[in-house]
Amino acid sequence: AAHMCILYPNGDISMLVQAFFAHMVNYPWPRPLLVRHIEERNLSFPVYRVGSRGPSAAPVITPAYPSLNSTHNFGPTALAMLREQIYRGHKIVQALLSERTPERTRSIWDNLLQPRDFFREYRHFLMVSASAK
């Protein structure tokens, strides 16, 4: 999403959502997803390099120095789930583009933003809680 905001700085929210799904539905994983180029500095911090920490099914590289793979444990199963949800979002956005009535458009947006029944869809999961001061 951040990349879409950089590409389309004056885009409204519906245009950014459309651009995001259009871009991500065909994204060539495992090519790393970058918001900006990887910076090399001589500060002794580890910086992401392709394959440096083992293969990742969908590397997403942090934009701040040092650039790291934020999804280094992301495997084929997680990638399949991600692709499924991106495809679902893309289909809904395409339906939005084909509609012209406000009532139908609202219905489609409601479908896109509908809460998921996570615990029914996924039997196994890991919950991580983090906080900072």
PDB file of C-alpha atoms in Angstrom:
ATOM      1  CA  ALA A   1       0.000   0.000   0.000  1.00  0.00           C
ATOM      2  CA  ALA A   2       2.849   2.398   0.801  1.00  0.00           C
ATOM      3  CA  HIS A   3       4.279   1.797  -2.671  1.00  0.00           C
ATOM      4  CA  MET A   4       0.938   2.786  -4.258  1.00  0.00           C
ATOM      5  CA  CYS A   5       0.947   6.042  -2.251  1.00  0.00           C
ATOM      6  CA  ILE A   6       4.434   6.790  -3.609  1.00  0.00           C
ATOM      7  CA  LEU A   7       3.407   5.982  -7.189  1.00  0.00           C
ATOM      8  CA  TYR A   8       0.134   7.935  -6.973  1.00  0.00           C
ATOM      9  CA  PRO A   9       0.663  10.738  -4.420  1.00  0.00           C
ATOM     10  CA  ASN A  10      -2.541  12.535  -5.461  1.00  0.00           C
ATOM     11  CA  GLY A  11      -4.690   9.409  -5.797  1.00  0.00           C
ATOM     12  CA  ASP A  12      -7.915   9.121  -3.840  1.00  0.00           C
ATOM     13  CA  ILE A  13      -8.524   6.087  -1.620  1.00  0.00           C
ATOM     14  CA  SER A  14     -10.569   4.133  -4.171  1.00  0.00           C
ATOM     15  CA  MET A  15      -7.888   4.639  -6.835  1.00  0.00           C
ATOM     16  CA  LEU A  16      -5.148   3.535  -4.407  1.00  0.00           C
ATOM     17  CA  VAL A  17      -7.099   0.403  -3.432  1.00  0.00           C
ATOM     18  CA  GLN A  18      -7.672  -0.429  -7.106  1.00  0.00           C
ATOM     19  CA  ALA A  19      -3.980   0.124  -7.935  1.00  0.00           C
ATOM     20  CA  PHE A  20      -2.878  -2.008  -4.970  1.00  0.00           C
ATOM     21  CA  PHE A  21      -4.946  -5.046  -5.981  1.00  0.00           C
ATOM     22  CA  ALA A  22      -4.129  -4.643  -9.688  1.00  0.00           C
ATOM     23  CA  HIS A  23      -0.415  -4.619  -8.816  1.00  0.00           C
ATOM     24  CA  MET A  24      -0.442  -7.365  -6.194  1.00  0.00           C
ATOM     25  CA  VAL A  25      -2.704  -9.888  -7.972  1.00  0.00           C
ATOM     26  CA  ASN A  26       0.113 -10.616 -10.452  1.00  0.00           C
ATOM     27  CA  TYR A  27       3.115  -9.854  -8.258  1.00  0.00           C
ATOM     28  CA  PRO A  28       6.041 -12.146  -9.231  1.00  0.00           C
ATOM     29  CA  TRP A  29       6.857 -13.700  -5.859  1.00  0.00           C
ATOM     30  CA  PRO A  30       9.524 -14.484  -4.625  1.00  0.00           C
ATOM     31  CA  ARG A  31      10.901 -11.231  -6.089  1.00  0.00           C
ATOM     32  CA  PRO A  32      11.412  -8.965  -3.053  1.00  0.00           C
ATOM     33  CA  LEU A  33       8.733  -6.317  -2.530  1.00  0.00           C
ATOM     34  CA  LEU A  34      10.464  -2.985  -1.942  1.00  0.00           C
ATOM     35  CA  VAL A  35       9.058   0.406  -0.974  1.00  0.00           C
ATOM     36  CA  ARG A  36      12.432   1.975  -1.702  1.00  0.00           C
ATOM     37  CA  HIS A  37      15.875   0.810  -2.780  1.00  0.00           C
ATOM     38  CA  ILE A  38      18.071  -1.081  -0.325  1.00  0.00           C
ATOM     39  CA  GLU A  39      20.614   1.244   1.276  1.00  0.00           C
ATOM     40  CA  GLU A  40      24.168   0.104   1.827  1.00  0.00           C
ATOM     41  CA  ARG A  41      26.019   1.840   4.663  1.00  0.00           C
ATOM     42  CA  ASN A  42      29.184   0.852   6.472  1.00  0.00           C
ATOM     43  CA  LEU A  43      27.599   0.704   9.933  1.00  0.00           C
ATOM     44  CA  SER A  44      28.011  -3.021  10.647  1.00  0.00           C
ATOM     45  CA  PHE A  45      24.278  -3.786  10.586  1.00  0.00           C
ATOM     46  CA  PRO A  46      23.034  -6.784   8.598  1.00  0.00           C
ATOM     47  CA  VAL A  47      21.259  -5.669   5.409  1.00  0.00           C
ATOM     48  CA  TYR A  48      18.903  -7.869   3.359  1.00  0.00           C
ATOM     49  CA  ARG A  49      20.415  -9.717   0.426  1.00  0.00           C
ATOM     50  CA  VAL A  50      18.493 -12.173  -1.721  1.00  0.00           C
ATOM     51  CA  GLY A  51      18.863 -15.622  -0.129  1.00  0.00           C
ATOM     52  CA  SER A  52      20.979 -14.298   2.736  1.00  0.00           C
ATOM     53  CA  ARG A  53      18.736 -15.819   5.434  1.00  0.00           C
ATOM     54  CA  GLY A  54      17.386 -18.718   3.474  1.00  0.00           C
ATOM     55  CA  PRO A  55      14.592 -18.678   0.939  1.00  0.00           C
ATOM     56  CA  SER A  56      11.415 -16.737   1.622  1.00  0.00           C
ATOM     57  CA  ALA A  57       8.256 -17.340  -0.394  1.00  0.00           C
ATOM     58  CA  ALA A  58       7.327 -13.649  -0.278  1.00  0.00           C
ATOM     59  CA  PRO A  59      10.089 -11.309   0.905  1.00  0.00           C
ATOM     60  CA  VAL A  60       8.848  -7.858   1.986  1.00  0.00           C
ATOM     61  CA  ILE A  61      11.782  -5.554   2.653  1.00  0.00           C
ATOM     62  CA  THR A  62      11.571  -2.823   5.295  1.00  0.00           C
ATOM     63  CA  PRO A  63      12.148   0.688   3.912  1.00  0.00           C
ATOM     64  CA  ALA A  64      14.318   1.991   6.781  1.00  0.00           C
ATOM     65  CA  TYR A  65      17.993   1.250   7.296  1.00  0.00           C
ATOM     66  CA  PRO A  66      19.011  -1.474   7.821  1.00  0.00           C
ATOM     67  CA  SER A  67      16.776  -3.060   5.169  1.00  0.00           C
ATOM     68  CA  LEU A  68      15.480  -6.377   6.491  1.00  0.00           C
ATOM     69  CA  ASN A  69      13.110  -9.045   5.244  1.00  0.00           C
ATOM     70  CA  SER A  70      10.031  -8.599   7.441  1.00  0.00           C
ATOM     71  CA  THR A  71       8.604 -11.927   6.210  1.00  0.00           C
ATOM     72  CA  HIS A  72      11.655 -14.196   6.488  1.00  0.00           C
ATOM     73  CA  ASN A  73       9.516 -17.053   7.898  1.00  0.00           C
ATOM     74  CA  PHE A  74       6.841 -16.710   5.227  1.00  0.00           C
ATOM     75  CA  GLY A  75       6.420 -20.078   3.517  1.00  0.00           C
ATOM     76  CA  PRO A  76       4.457 -21.482   0.577  1.00  0.00           C
ATOM     77  CA  THR A  77       1.291 -22.064   2.642  1.00  0.00           C
ATOM     78  CA  ALA A  78       1.190 -18.471   3.888  1.00  0.00           C
ATOM     79  CA  LEU A  79       1.861 -17.242   0.338  1.00  0.00           C
ATOM     80  CA  ALA A  80      -1.054 -19.315  -0.989  1.00  0.00           C
ATOM     81  CA  MET A  81      -3.337 -17.776   1.654  1.00  0.00           C
ATOM     82  CA  LEU A  82      -2.076 -14.279   0.831  1.00  0.00           C
ATOM     83  CA  ARG A  83      -2.640 -14.815  -2.898  1.00  0.00           C
ATOM     84  CA  GLU A  84      -6.156 -16.107  -2.231  1.00  0.00           C
ATOM     85  CA  GLN A  85      -7.073 -12.973  -0.271  1.00  0.00           C
ATOM     86  CA  ILE A  86      -5.452 -10.634  -2.797  1.00  0.00           C
ATOM     87  CA  TYR A  87      -7.356 -12.360  -5.604  1.00  0.00           C
ATOM     88  CA  ARG A  88     -10.589 -12.014  -3.599  1.00  0.00           C
ATOM     89  CA  GLY A  89      -9.941  -8.287  -3.101  1.00  0.00           C
ATOM     90  CA  HIS A  90      -9.059  -7.845  -6.775  1.00  0.00           C
ATOM     91  CA  LYS A  91     -12.323  -9.478  -7.888  1.00  0.00           C
ATOM     92  CA  ILE A  92     -14.329  -7.245  -5.572  1.00  0.00           C
ATOM     93  CA  VAL A  93     -12.553  -4.098  -6.787  1.00  0.00           C
ATOM     94  CA  GLN A  94     -13.191  -5.145 -10.412  1.00  0.00           C
ATOM     95  CA  ALA A  95     -16.884  -5.549  -9.575  1.00  0.00           C
ATOM     96  CA  LEU A  96     -16.836  -2.043  -8.077  1.00  0.00           C
ATOM     97  CA  LEU A  97     -15.419  -0.629 -11.292  1.00  0.00           C
ATOM     98  CA  SER A  98     -18.198  -2.182 -13.362  1.00  0.00           C
ATOM     99  CA  GLU A  99     -21.007  -0.825 -11.155  1.00  0.00           C
ATOM    100  CA  ARG A 100     -22.534   2.600 -11.509  1.00  0.00           C
ATOM    101  CA  THR A 101     -25.322   2.633  -8.919  1.00  0.00           C
ATOM    102  CA  PRO A 102     -24.493   3.950  -5.425  1.00  0.00           C
ATOM    103  CA  GLU A 103     -26.490   1.172  -3.734  1.00  0.00           C
ATOM    104  CA  ARG A 104     -24.662  -1.614  -5.563  1.00  0.00           C
ATOM    105  CA  THR A 105     -21.293   0.099  -5.045  1.00  0.00           C
ATOM    106  CA  ARG A 106     -21.958   0.329  -1.301  1.00  0.00           C
ATOM    107  CA  SER A 107     -22.892  -3.354  -1.227  1.00  0.00           C
ATOM    108  CA  ILE A 108     -19.635  -4.318  -2.937  1.00  0.00           C
ATOM    109  CA  TRP A 109     -17.540  -2.148  -0.564  1.00  0.00           C
ATOM    110  CA  ASP A 110     -19.346  -3.776   2.362  1.00  0.00           C
ATOM    111  CA  ASN A 111     -18.358  -7.189   0.953  1.00  0.00           C
ATOM    112  CA  LEU A 112     -14.715  -6.137   0.597  1.00  0.00           C
ATOM    113  CA  LEU A 113     -14.586  -4.789   4.158  1.00  0.00           C
ATOM    114  CA  GLN A 114     -16.609  -7.590   5.734  1.00  0.00           C
ATOM    115  CA  PRO A 115     -15.003  -9.044   8.881  1.00  0.00           C
ATOM    116  CA  ARG A 116     -13.582 -12.519   8.402  1.00  0.00           C
ATOM    117  CA  ASP A 117     -14.400 -15.428  10.703  1.00  0.00           C
ATOM    118  CA  PHE A 118     -10.705 -16.053  11.283  1.00  0.00           C
ATOM    119  CA  PHE A 119     -11.072 -18.802  13.892  1.00  0.00           C
ATOM    120  CA  ARG A 120     -13.416 -20.823  11.692  1.00  0.00           C
ATOM    121  CA  GLU A 121     -11.274 -20.375   8.566  1.00  0.00           C
ATOM    122  CA  TYR A 122      -7.959 -21.201  10.247  1.00  0.00           C
ATOM    123  CA  ARG A 123      -7.723 -23.988  12.803  1.00  0.00           C
ATOM    124  CA  HIS A 124      -4.092 -23.281  13.676  1.00  0.00           C
ATOM    125  CA  PHE A 125      -2.720 -19.815  14.266  1.00  0.00           C
ATOM    126  CA  LEU A 126      -0.168 -17.899  16.288  1.00  0.00           C
ATOM    127  CA  MET A 127      -1.096 -14.705  18.105  1.00  0.00           C
ATOM    128  CA  VAL A 128       1.674 -12.183  18.731  1.00  0.00           C
ATOM    129  CA  SER A 129       1.194  -9.186  20.973  1.00  0.00           C
ATOM    130  CA  ALA A 130       3.753  -6.375  21.141  1.00  0.00           C
ATOM    131  CA  SER A 131       3.843  -3.045  22.908  1.00  0.00           C
ATOM    132  CA  ALA A 132       6.302  -0.213  23.437  1.00  0.00           C
ATOM    133  CA  LYS A 133       6.636   2.951  25.469  1.00  0.00           C
TER     134      LYS A 133
END
